Short mmCIF file of C-alpha atoms in Angstrom, two decimals:
data_model
loop_
_atom_site.label_atom_id
_atom_site.label_comp_id
_atom_site.label_asym_id
_atom_site.label_seq_id
_atom_site.Cartn_x
_atom_site.Cartn_y
_atom_site.Cartn_z
CA MET K 1 55.29 41.80 35.98
CA LEU K 2 55.28 43.51 32.62
CA SER K 3 54.99 47.26 32.51
CA GLU K 4 52.33 48.89 30.36
CA LEU K 5 55.11 50.01 28.00
CA ASP K 6 56.38 46.43 27.64
CA LYS K 7 52.84 45.18 26.98
CA LYS K 8 52.33 47.73 24.22
CA ARG K 9 55.72 46.88 22.73
CA PHE K 10 54.96 43.15 22.61
CA LEU K 11 51.44 43.68 21.30
CA LYS K 12 52.73 45.98 18.56
CA ARG K 13 55.21 43.30 17.51
CA TYR K 14 52.50 40.64 17.48
CA LEU K 15 50.15 42.91 15.51
CA ILE K 16 52.80 43.41 12.85
CA THR K 17 53.28 39.63 12.73
CA ILE K 18 49.56 39.06 12.16
CA ILE K 19 49.43 41.73 9.43
CA VAL K 20 52.45 40.21 7.67
CA TRP K 21 50.83 36.78 7.69
CA LEU K 22 47.55 38.18 6.36
CA VAL K 23 49.50 39.73 3.49
CA VAL K 24 51.26 36.40 2.90
CA ILE K 25 47.89 34.62 2.79
CA LEU K 26 46.47 37.19 0.35
CA VAL K 27 49.53 36.96 -1.91
CA GLY K 28 49.46 33.18 -1.74
CA PHE K 29 45.72 33.04 -2.43
CA SER K 30 46.45 32.48 -6.11
CA GLY K 31 48.82 29.62 -5.23
CA PRO K 32 46.41 26.69 -5.78
CA THR K 33 45.32 28.02 -9.18
CA ALA K 34 48.89 28.79 -10.21
CA LEU K 35 50.09 25.34 -9.17
CA ASN K 36 47.30 23.54 -11.01
CA SER K 37 48.06 25.53 -14.17
CA GLU K 38 51.65 24.30 -14.04
CA ILE K 39 50.77 20.61 -13.79
CA THR K 40 52.45 18.41 -16.34
CA SER K 41 52.37 14.66 -16.51
CA SER K 42 55.70 12.99 -15.91
CA THR K 43 56.00 9.37 -16.88
CA ASN K 44 59.17 9.18 -14.82
CA ILE K 45 56.98 8.01 -11.94
CA ILE K 46 56.75 4.71 -13.80
CA SER K 47 59.73 2.42 -13.90
CA THR K 48 60.72 1.36 -17.39
CA ASP K 49 61.34 -2.09 -15.98
CA THR K 50 57.67 -2.69 -15.18
CA ASN K 51 54.83 -3.96 -17.32
CA SER K 52 52.87 -0.83 -16.50
CA TYR K 53 55.33 1.33 -18.41
CA TYR K 54 55.19 -0.72 -21.59
CA ALA K 55 51.70 -1.84 -22.48
CA ALA K 56 53.26 -3.23 -25.61
CA GLU K 57 55.28 -5.76 -23.62
CA LEU K 58 52.14 -7.17 -22.05
CA SER K 59 50.44 -7.42 -25.39
CA GLN K 60 53.56 -8.98 -26.87
CA GLU K 61 53.36 -11.74 -24.28
CA ARG K 62 49.66 -12.26 -25.04
CA PHE K 63 49.68 -11.69 -28.79
CA ASN K 64 53.11 -12.92 -29.88
CA GLY K 65 54.98 -9.66 -30.16
CA SER K 66 52.86 -7.66 -32.56
CA THR K 67 52.66 -4.37 -30.62
CA GLU K 68 56.02 -2.86 -29.93
CA ASP K 69 55.18 0.86 -30.17
CA THR K 70 51.53 1.04 -29.17
CA GLN K 71 49.96 4.15 -27.73
CA HIS K 72 46.37 2.92 -27.38
CA ILE K 73 45.10 -0.66 -27.29
CA ILE K 74 41.40 -1.35 -27.74
CA ILE K 75 40.38 -4.79 -26.48
CA LEU K 76 37.29 -6.46 -27.94
CA GLU K 77 36.23 -9.31 -25.66
CA LEU K 78 33.17 -11.35 -26.64
CA LYS K 79 30.87 -13.25 -24.29
CA ASN K 80 28.14 -15.86 -24.66
CA ASP K 81 30.21 -18.08 -26.98
CA GLU K 82 30.44 -15.39 -29.66
CA LYS K 83 33.60 -15.53 -31.81
CA VAL K 84 35.58 -12.60 -33.20
CA THR K 85 36.17 -14.66 -36.35
CA ASP K 86 32.46 -14.65 -37.18
CA ASN K 87 31.70 -12.37 -40.14
CA LYS K 88 29.64 -9.82 -38.23
CA TRP K 89 32.27 -9.37 -35.52
CA ASN K 90 35.12 -9.40 -38.02
CA ASN K 91 33.32 -6.65 -39.96
CA TYR K 92 32.68 -4.75 -36.76
CA THR K 93 36.41 -4.88 -35.91
CA LEU K 94 37.28 -3.67 -39.42
CA PHE K 95 34.87 -0.73 -39.38
CA MET K 96 35.75 0.16 -35.79
CA THR K 97 39.45 0.28 -36.70
CA ASN K 98 38.86 2.58 -39.67
CA TYR K 99 36.33 4.66 -37.73
CA LEU K 100 38.78 5.30 -34.87
CA PHE K 101 41.64 6.13 -37.19
CA HIS K 102 39.39 8.42 -39.24
CA HIS K 103 38.68 10.53 -36.14
CA LEU K 104 42.21 10.39 -34.70
CA GLU K 105 44.35 10.86 -37.80
CA ASP K 106 44.29 14.65 -37.54
CA LYS K 107 45.43 14.41 -33.91
CA GLY K 108 48.83 12.99 -34.79
CA TYR K 109 48.12 9.27 -35.14
CA ASP K 110 49.59 7.72 -38.25
CA ASP K 111 49.16 3.96 -37.95
CA TYR K 112 46.60 1.35 -37.00
CA LEU K 113 46.48 -2.43 -36.79
CA SER K 114 43.80 -5.06 -36.27
CA ALA K 115 43.22 -8.58 -37.52
CA PRO K 116 40.98 -7.61 -40.50
CA THR K 117 43.31 -4.82 -41.69
CA ILE K 118 46.52 -6.87 -41.86
CA GLY K 119 45.78 -8.24 -45.34
CA ASP K 120 45.65 -4.73 -46.87
CA ARG K 121 49.32 -4.26 -45.99
CA PHE K 122 50.66 -7.37 -47.71
CA GLY K 123 48.53 -8.02 -50.76
CA PRO K 124 47.61 -11.36 -52.34
CA ALA K 125 51.23 -12.48 -52.88
CA LEU K 126 51.90 -12.59 -49.12
CA GLN K 127 48.49 -13.73 -48.00
CA SER K 128 49.81 -16.62 -45.91
CA LEU K 129 52.10 -14.26 -43.99
CA ALA K 130 49.23 -11.83 -43.53
CA ASP K 131 47.03 -14.61 -42.18
CA GLU K 132 49.73 -15.61 -39.71
CA ILE K 133 50.15 -12.07 -38.41
CA SER K 134 46.41 -11.53 -38.37
CA ARG K 135 46.02 -14.65 -36.27
CA SER K 136 48.43 -13.22 -33.68
CA PHE K 137 45.82 -10.52 -32.98
CA ILE K 138 43.24 -13.10 -31.97
CA SER K 139 43.24 -15.16 -28.78
CA GLU K 140 43.37 -18.94 -28.96
CA ASP K 141 39.71 -19.34 -28.02
CA ASN K 142 38.66 -16.73 -30.65
CA SER K 143 36.87 -14.70 -27.99
CA THR K 144 39.24 -11.73 -27.90
CA THR K 145 40.95 -9.47 -30.41
CA MET K 146 42.43 -6.01 -30.32
CA ILE K 147 42.89 -2.79 -32.27
CA ILE K 148 46.06 -0.75 -32.05
CA ILE K 149 46.13 2.99 -32.77
CA SER K 150 49.66 4.36 -32.68
CA SER K 151 51.71 7.43 -33.53
CA SER K 152 55.31 8.02 -34.48
CA THR K 153 55.09 11.76 -33.74
CA LEU K 154 53.43 11.76 -30.31
CA ILE K 155 56.05 10.57 -27.84
CA LEU K 156 55.28 9.21 -24.41
CA GLY K 157 57.15 11.36 -21.90
CA GLU K 158 57.10 14.46 -24.12
CA ASP K 159 53.50 14.78 -25.31
CA ASP K 160 51.79 13.28 -22.27
CA LEU K 161 49.20 16.01 -21.79
CA THR K 162 48.13 15.74 -25.42
CA LEU K 163 47.98 11.97 -25.26
CA GLU K 164 46.02 12.00 -22.02
CA GLU K 165 43.43 14.34 -23.53
CA HIS K 166 42.84 11.74 -26.23
CA VAL K 167 41.89 8.99 -23.77
CA PRO K 168 38.40 10.30 -22.91
CA GLU K 169 37.86 11.15 -26.60
CA ILE K 170 38.66 7.59 -27.66
CA ARG K 171 36.42 6.17 -24.94
CA GLU K 172 33.58 8.38 -26.15
CA LEU K 173 34.13 7.17 -29.73
CA LEU K 174 34.07 3.55 -28.59
CA SER K 175 30.79 3.95 -26.73
CA ASN K 176 28.98 5.94 -29.43
CA TYR K 177 27.28 3.39 -31.67
CA ASP K 178 25.34 6.06 -33.57
CA LYS K 179 28.56 7.81 -34.51
CA LEU K 180 30.02 4.55 -35.79
CA VAL K 181 26.91 3.96 -37.95
CA GLU K 182 27.15 7.53 -39.22
CA TYR K 183 30.75 6.89 -40.31
CA ILE K 184 29.78 3.61 -42.03
CA ARG K 185 27.04 5.39 -43.96
CA GLU K 186 29.58 7.96 -45.14
CA VAL K 187 31.69 5.06 -46.41
CA GLU K 188 28.63 3.67 -48.21
CA VAL K 189 28.18 6.99 -50.00
CA GLU K 190 31.85 7.07 -51.01
CA GLU K 191 31.70 3.47 -52.23
CA GLU K 192 28.41 4.18 -54.01
CA VAL K 193 26.60 1.23 -52.48
CA GLU K 194 23.00 0.99 -51.39
CA ALA K 195 22.18 2.62 -48.07
CA ASN K 196 22.58 0.43 -44.97
CA THR K 197 24.43 -2.26 -46.92
CA PHE K 198 27.55 -2.05 -44.79
CA VAL K 199 25.55 -1.25 -41.65
CA SER K 200 23.78 -4.57 -42.03
CA TYR K 201 27.15 -6.34 -41.96
CA ILE K 202 27.86 -5.43 -38.33
CA PRO K 203 26.06 -6.46 -35.10
CA THR K 204 23.16 -4.39 -33.86
CA GLU K 205 23.53 -2.07 -30.89
CA ASN K 206 21.61 -4.54 -28.74
CA GLU K 207 23.93 -7.40 -29.75
CA ILE K 208 26.94 -5.26 -28.92
CA ASN K 209 25.58 -4.30 -25.50
CA ASN K 210 24.80 -7.94 -24.66
CA ASN K 211 27.90 -9.66 -26.03
CA LEU K 212 30.82 -7.24 -26.31
CA ASN K 213 33.16 -5.89 -23.64
CA LEU K 214 34.99 -2.98 -25.27
CA VAL K 215 37.98 -1.74 -23.28
CA LEU K 216 40.62 0.93 -23.88
CA THR K 217 43.97 0.18 -22.28
CA GLY K 218 47.66 0.83 -22.92
CA THR K 219 50.25 2.88 -21.09
CA VAL K 220 48.59 6.24 -21.66
CA ALA K 221 45.15 5.03 -20.57
CA ASN K 222 46.77 3.36 -17.57
CA VAL K 223 48.47 6.61 -16.51
CA VAL K 224 45.25 8.60 -16.99
CA ASP K 225 43.26 6.14 -14.89
CA THR K 226 45.97 6.12 -12.22
CA LEU K 227 45.96 9.92 -12.00
CA ASP K 228 42.15 10.09 -11.93
CA VAL K 229 41.90 7.46 -9.20
CA SER K 230 44.72 9.03 -7.20
CA GLU K 231 43.30 12.54 -7.40
CA SER K 232 39.84 11.31 -6.46
CA SER K 233 41.29 9.33 -3.55
CA PHE K 234 43.32 12.33 -2.39
CA ARG K 235 40.24 14.57 -2.50
CA ASP K 236 38.18 12.08 -0.54
CA SER K 237 40.96 11.57 2.00
CA GLU K 238 41.36 15.34 2.43
CA ILE K 239 37.64 15.71 3.17
CA ILE K 240 37.73 12.82 5.64
CA ALA K 241 40.93 14.16 7.22
CA GLY K 242 39.36 17.60 7.58
CA LEU K 243 36.29 16.18 9.31
CA VAL K 244 38.39 14.00 11.61
CA ILE K 245 40.64 16.94 12.50
CA PHE K 246 37.60 19.09 13.26
CA VAL K 247 36.21 16.40 15.57
CA ILE K 248 39.57 15.93 17.32
CA LEU K 249 40.02 19.67 17.89
CA PHE K 250 36.49 19.97 19.20
CA ILE K 251 36.93 17.01 21.56
CA VAL K 252 40.24 18.33 22.89
CA PHE K 253 39.37 22.04 23.19
CA ARG K 254 35.60 22.45 22.62
CA THR K 255 36.08 26.10 21.66
CA PRO K 256 35.79 27.98 18.32
CA LEU K 257 39.15 29.73 18.65
CA ALA K 258 41.00 26.42 19.07
CA ILE K 259 39.50 25.27 15.77
CA PHE K 260 40.06 28.60 13.99
CA ILE K 261 43.79 28.93 14.78
CA PRO K 262 44.90 25.57 13.28
CA LEU K 263 42.67 26.25 10.26
CA LEU K 264 44.21 29.68 9.69
CA SER K 265 47.72 28.32 10.23
CA THR K 266 47.07 25.55 7.73
CA ILE K 267 45.90 28.06 5.10
CA ALA K 268 48.90 30.29 5.85
CA ALA K 269 51.21 27.31 5.29
CA LEU K 270 49.51 25.85 2.22
CA PHE K 271 48.93 28.92 0.04
CA PRO K 272 52.55 30.17 0.02
CA ALA K 273 53.83 26.61 -0.48
CA TYR K 274 51.54 26.23 -3.50
CA LEU K 275 52.64 29.58 -4.94
CA ILE K 276 56.37 29.01 -4.46
CA SER K 277 56.07 25.52 -5.97
CA ALA K 278 54.27 26.99 -8.99
CA ILE K 279 57.00 29.61 -9.42
CA LEU K 280 59.70 26.93 -9.21
CA GLY K 281 57.76 24.98 -11.83
CA GLN K 282 57.66 28.01 -14.13
CA LEU K 283 61.39 28.47 -13.69
CA GLY K 284 61.99 24.83 -14.56
CA VAL K 285 63.49 23.97 -11.19
CA ILE K 286 60.91 21.24 -10.60
CA VAL K 287 58.34 19.44 -12.74
CA ILE K 288 54.84 19.83 -11.32
CA ASN K 289 52.95 16.54 -11.53
CA SER K 290 49.31 15.80 -10.77
CA PHE K 291 50.10 14.27 -7.38
CA LEU K 292 51.99 17.26 -5.96
CA PRO K 293 49.08 19.58 -4.97
CA ALA K 294 47.29 16.78 -3.12
CA VAL K 295 50.45 15.59 -1.34
CA ILE K 296 51.30 19.15 -0.27
CA ALA K 297 47.76 19.53 1.06
CA MET K 298 47.77 16.29 3.01
CA ILE K 299 51.20 16.80 4.57
CA GLY K 300 50.48 20.49 5.18
CA ILE K 301 47.21 19.81 6.97
CA ALA K 302 48.82 17.07 9.06
CA VAL K 303 51.85 19.02 10.27
CA ALA K 304 50.16 22.40 10.69
CA VAL K 305 47.37 20.95 12.83
CA ASP K 306 49.80 18.71 14.72
CA TYR K 307 52.17 21.53 15.63
CA ASN K 308 49.31 23.83 16.64
CA LEU K 309 47.67 21.11 18.69
CA PHE K 310 50.77 20.77 20.87
CA SER K 311 51.12 24.55 21.14
CA LEU K 312 47.49 25.20 22.07
CA VAL K 313 47.48 22.49 24.74
CA ARG K 314 50.64 23.99 26.26
CA TYR K 315 49.18 27.51 26.16
CA ARG K 316 45.92 26.48 27.77
CA GLU K 317 47.73 24.58 30.50
CA GLU K 318 49.94 27.55 31.37
CA TYR K 319 47.11 30.07 31.08
CA ARG K 320 44.84 28.21 33.52
CA LYS K 321 47.66 27.68 35.99
CA ARG K 322 48.58 31.38 36.09
CA ARG K 323 44.92 32.38 36.25
CA ALA K 324 44.53 30.16 39.32
CA GLU K 325 47.55 31.82 40.94
CA TYR K 326 46.21 35.32 40.29
CA GLU K 327 42.74 34.42 41.56
CA LEU K 328 44.23 32.99 44.75
CA ASN K 329 45.85 36.40 45.31
CA ASN K 330 42.65 38.23 44.30
CA ASN K 331 44.58 39.88 41.49
CA TRP K 332 42.82 38.61 38.37
CA ASN K 333 41.83 41.66 36.31
CA ASP K 334 42.11 43.03 32.77
CA SER K 335 45.74 44.05 33.27
CA THR K 336 46.92 40.71 34.66
CA ARG K 337 44.78 38.88 32.10
CA LYS K 338 46.55 40.66 29.24
CA GLU K 339 49.92 40.07 30.89
CA THR K 340 49.05 36.39 31.23
CA GLU K 341 48.13 36.17 27.54
CA ILE K 342 51.47 37.64 26.51
CA TYR K 343 53.46 35.57 29.00
CA CYS K 344 51.73 32.30 28.04
CA SER K 345 52.31 33.00 24.35
CA GLN K 346 56.02 33.40 24.99
CA LYS K 347 56.12 30.37 27.29
CA MET K 348 54.27 28.26 24.73
CA ASN K 349 56.64 29.38 21.98
CA SER K 350 59.75 28.55 23.98
CA THR K 351 58.53 25.08 24.93
CA ALA K 352 55.97 23.43 22.63
CA GLY K 353 56.85 25.80 19.78
CA GLN K 354 60.51 24.87 20.02
CA ALA K 355 59.68 21.17 20.10
CA ALA K 356 57.46 21.59 17.03
CA MET K 357 60.31 23.36 15.26
CA TYR K 358 62.77 20.55 15.91
CA SER K 359 60.16 18.01 14.83
CA GLY K 360 59.63 19.97 11.62
CA ILE K 361 63.36 20.17 10.94
CA THR K 362 63.68 16.39 11.17
CA THR K 363 60.73 16.09 8.75
CA LEU K 364 62.46 18.51 6.39
CA ILE K 365 65.65 16.47 6.50
CA GLY K 366 63.73 13.27 5.79
CA PHE K 367 61.90 14.62 2.73
CA SER K 368 64.97 16.47 1.48
CA SER K 369 66.71 13.12 1.12
CA LEU K 370 64.44 12.50 -1.89
CA LEU K 371 66.51 15.10 -3.75
CA ILE K 372 69.32 12.55 -3.98
CA THR K 373 67.28 10.40 -6.38
CA GLN K 374 67.40 13.03 -9.16
CA ASN K 375 64.00 11.76 -10.25
CA GLU K 376 61.63 14.52 -11.40
CA PHE K 377 58.71 13.09 -9.43
CA SER K 378 60.71 12.64 -6.20
CA VAL K 379 62.40 16.04 -6.49
CA ALA K 380 59.05 17.79 -6.89
CA MET K 381 57.67 15.94 -3.86
CA ALA K 382 60.74 16.79 -1.79
CA VAL K 383 60.57 20.49 -2.64
CA GLY K 384 56.79 20.85 -2.29
CA VAL K 385 56.54 19.00 1.02
CA SER K 386 59.62 20.74 2.44
CA LEU K 387 58.08 24.11 1.60
CA VAL K 388 54.79 23.37 3.36
CA VAL K 389 56.55 21.92 6.42
CA ALA K 390 58.80 24.99 6.63
CA MET K 391 55.77 27.29 6.38
CA SER K 392 53.99 25.24 9.08
CA ILE K 393 56.96 25.74 11.41
CA LEU K 394 56.89 29.49 10.76
CA THR K 395 53.15 29.78 11.42
CA THR K 396 53.44 27.76 14.64
CA ARG K 397 56.28 29.90 15.94
CA SER K 398 54.97 33.31 14.88
CA LEU K 399 51.31 33.48 13.81
CA THR K 400 49.87 31.25 16.54
CA PRO K 401 51.63 33.06 19.45
CA ALA K 402 50.64 36.42 17.97
CA ILE K 403 46.95 35.52 17.84
CA LEU K 404 47.00 34.10 21.36
CA ALA K 405 48.73 37.21 22.73
CA PHE K 406 45.66 39.17 21.66
CA ALA K 407 42.87 36.63 22.11
CA GLY K 408 44.24 33.83 24.30
CA ARG K 409 41.45 34.25 26.87
CA TYR K 410 38.95 33.09 24.25
CA LEU K 411 40.66 29.71 24.08
CA ASP K 412 38.44 28.89 27.06
CA TRP K 413 35.26 30.38 25.57
CA PRO K 414 32.54 29.28 26.00
CA ASN K 415 33.24 28.04 29.50
CA VAL K 416 30.25 25.69 29.47
CA LEU K 417 32.07 23.61 26.84
CA SER K 418 35.72 24.14 27.79
CA ARG K 419 35.06 23.67 31.55
CA ALA K 420 37.94 26.05 32.22
CA ASP K 421 36.50 27.41 35.47
CA LYS K 422 36.26 23.90 36.90
CA GLU K 423 39.94 23.19 36.19
CA VAL K 424 41.01 26.58 37.53
CA GLU K 425 39.12 25.92 40.77
CA PHE K 426 40.75 22.53 41.01
CA ASN K 427 44.18 24.12 40.62
CA LYS K 428 43.35 26.70 43.25
CA GLU K 429 42.30 24.04 45.75
CA LYS K 430 45.28 21.78 45.17
CA ASN K 431 47.68 24.52 44.17
CA VAL K 432 49.43 21.92 42.04
CA ASP K 433 49.26 20.75 38.48
CA LEU K 434 46.63 18.20 37.57
CA GLN K 435 47.94 14.68 38.10
CA GLY K 436 46.21 12.94 35.20
CA PHE K 437 46.98 9.59 33.66
CA TRP K 438 49.48 10.89 31.11
CA VAL K 439 51.42 12.88 33.71
CA LYS K 440 51.75 9.76 35.85
CA TRP K 441 52.64 7.66 32.82
CA SER K 442 55.34 10.08 31.65
CA ARG K 443 56.93 10.16 35.11
CA LEU K 444 56.93 6.35 35.22
CA VAL K 445 58.65 6.21 31.81
CA MET K 446 61.22 8.81 32.86
CA LYS K 447 61.89 6.85 36.05
CA ARG K 448 62.78 3.64 34.14
CA PRO K 449 63.71 4.74 30.60
CA LEU K 450 65.82 1.68 29.70
CA VAL K 451 63.05 -0.74 30.63
CA PHE K 452 60.50 1.06 28.48
CA LEU K 453 63.02 1.41 25.64
CA LEU K 454 63.50 -2.37 25.68
CA ILE K 455 59.73 -2.93 25.73
CA GLY K 456 59.34 -0.59 22.77
CA ILE K 457 62.02 -2.43 20.78
CA ILE K 458 60.39 -5.80 21.50
CA ILE K 459 56.97 -4.51 20.38
CA MET K 460 58.37 -2.98 17.17
CA MET K 461 60.67 -5.85 16.18
CA PRO K 462 57.98 -8.02 14.46
CA PHE K 463 56.88 -5.05 12.36
CA VAL K 464 60.49 -4.28 11.38
CA ILE K 465 61.01 -7.90 10.30
CA LEU K 466 57.77 -7.92 8.29
CA SER K 467 58.60 -4.64 6.56
CA ALA K 468 62.05 -5.92 5.61
CA GLN K 469 60.46 -8.96 3.97
CA THR K 470 57.85 -6.96 2.06
CA GLU K 471 58.21 -7.08 -1.71
CA LEU K 472 57.59 -3.65 -3.21
CA SER K 473 55.66 -3.30 -6.46
CA PHE K 474 55.45 -0.19 -8.61
CA SER K 475 52.92 -1.58 -11.07
CA LEU K 476 50.38 1.17 -11.72
CA THR K 477 48.07 -1.41 -13.25
CA LYS K 478 47.80 -3.54 -10.10
CA GLY K 479 47.51 -0.38 -8.04
CA LEU K 480 44.26 0.59 -9.78
CA PRO K 481 40.96 -0.45 -8.20
CA PRO K 482 39.38 -3.61 -9.67
CA GLY K 483 36.99 -2.74 -12.47
CA THR K 484 39.01 0.24 -13.73
CA GLU K 485 38.89 0.10 -17.53
CA SER K 486 42.62 0.17 -18.28
CA ARG K 487 43.32 -2.41 -15.55
CA GLU K 488 40.59 -4.64 -16.97
CA GLY K 489 42.22 -4.36 -20.40
CA PHE K 490 45.63 -5.37 -19.07
CA GLU K 491 44.10 -8.34 -17.25
CA ILE K 492 42.48 -9.48 -20.50
CA LEU K 493 45.85 -9.21 -22.27
CA GLU K 494 47.50 -11.27 -19.56
#
């Protein structure tokens, strides 16, 4: 039995541990904000060998090689047998091209191309050549054309944040018919023509809504849509994961403390990992991309809850067993209860806690292997995930035992939900551990390990064969949900 002096010594140590972790949480509270402020967009996540990286290559295949250095591609697709070569749609394409460039020129864009503007570049002497190039911007069935807005100063991979900010601006310009008409009227004033002369040359807003599919695509738009979809998916998955975890913890433990401890451990693991990642980003050690915060959160929630789940089950099992022993000897009181809390915390830490640590180390080794790639995206993922896994190991082996040493008895509160008294009485009557299904199953496996190993290999073999035959694709375009604007534009180009 522990002496009162030993109890005070252990409790003092655990109290210091809890205080240290509270300080860590408070310091790391600014971690999410700091990490988000360091986000930069790295196009290194896209392979230069794929069509997703070069929107120009797709448009070259579709439009005979006229868009080598495009930044933004605006697709004009007509329906209901309308033709882009008709005067009203040709005029619309012309004014839309000039209207877009007028609003984007001061943002670093210095070139534009569309079928109606080609002739201005060649003059009458080279009209036949201009007509040939102009024709390459129009599909064979005359239902589709495109506008290209490009820049020689904004470089993909260096000015990504600036370029990505332009995507929603361009989409707003494309959808704002009134703003287009306003620009055309300004041109009428400059050209000193009668009001609404040029406006009458283009389709009405109703005709546009009924017959025109106007789509912004290109590499930059594709990356923006990919990030938006990914971040939205991550957020949704985090919410769903949180709800599922809450349900699982409630089903397993049915007590508030058992839900609170994994939640606190998760926060204690995530916040410092966010903060350290942000600091490493500021120092230039890693490049923080838009995926990193969400990936850290998902992995952090998974491992922190997983490690704590094992630990709490082990603690509760040991606590109820010792309580049954003390009650059999009529020696269950405040002193033995506190001794049991301390003992079970240490026992849990030396068994389930140690197993969780080894599991975490193997996870660390696995993610650390991404450092070998020397790819900015992979390196950031390796560092961020390794940090949150390491912090999860530390919380499982220090914070969780410390809390349980003080409040372990409340892991069975309220008794009406946890049914702790019923299990304690069962242990007292049998004076043995519960012989549930999983205990019997584990003993059967341990009795014939080679047989079950062979069964496991046979079950897994088909999946191994299928995974080896899987063809991997890194096309961001095909990875976007159907109906996403930039994906729709690429599909039209194809």
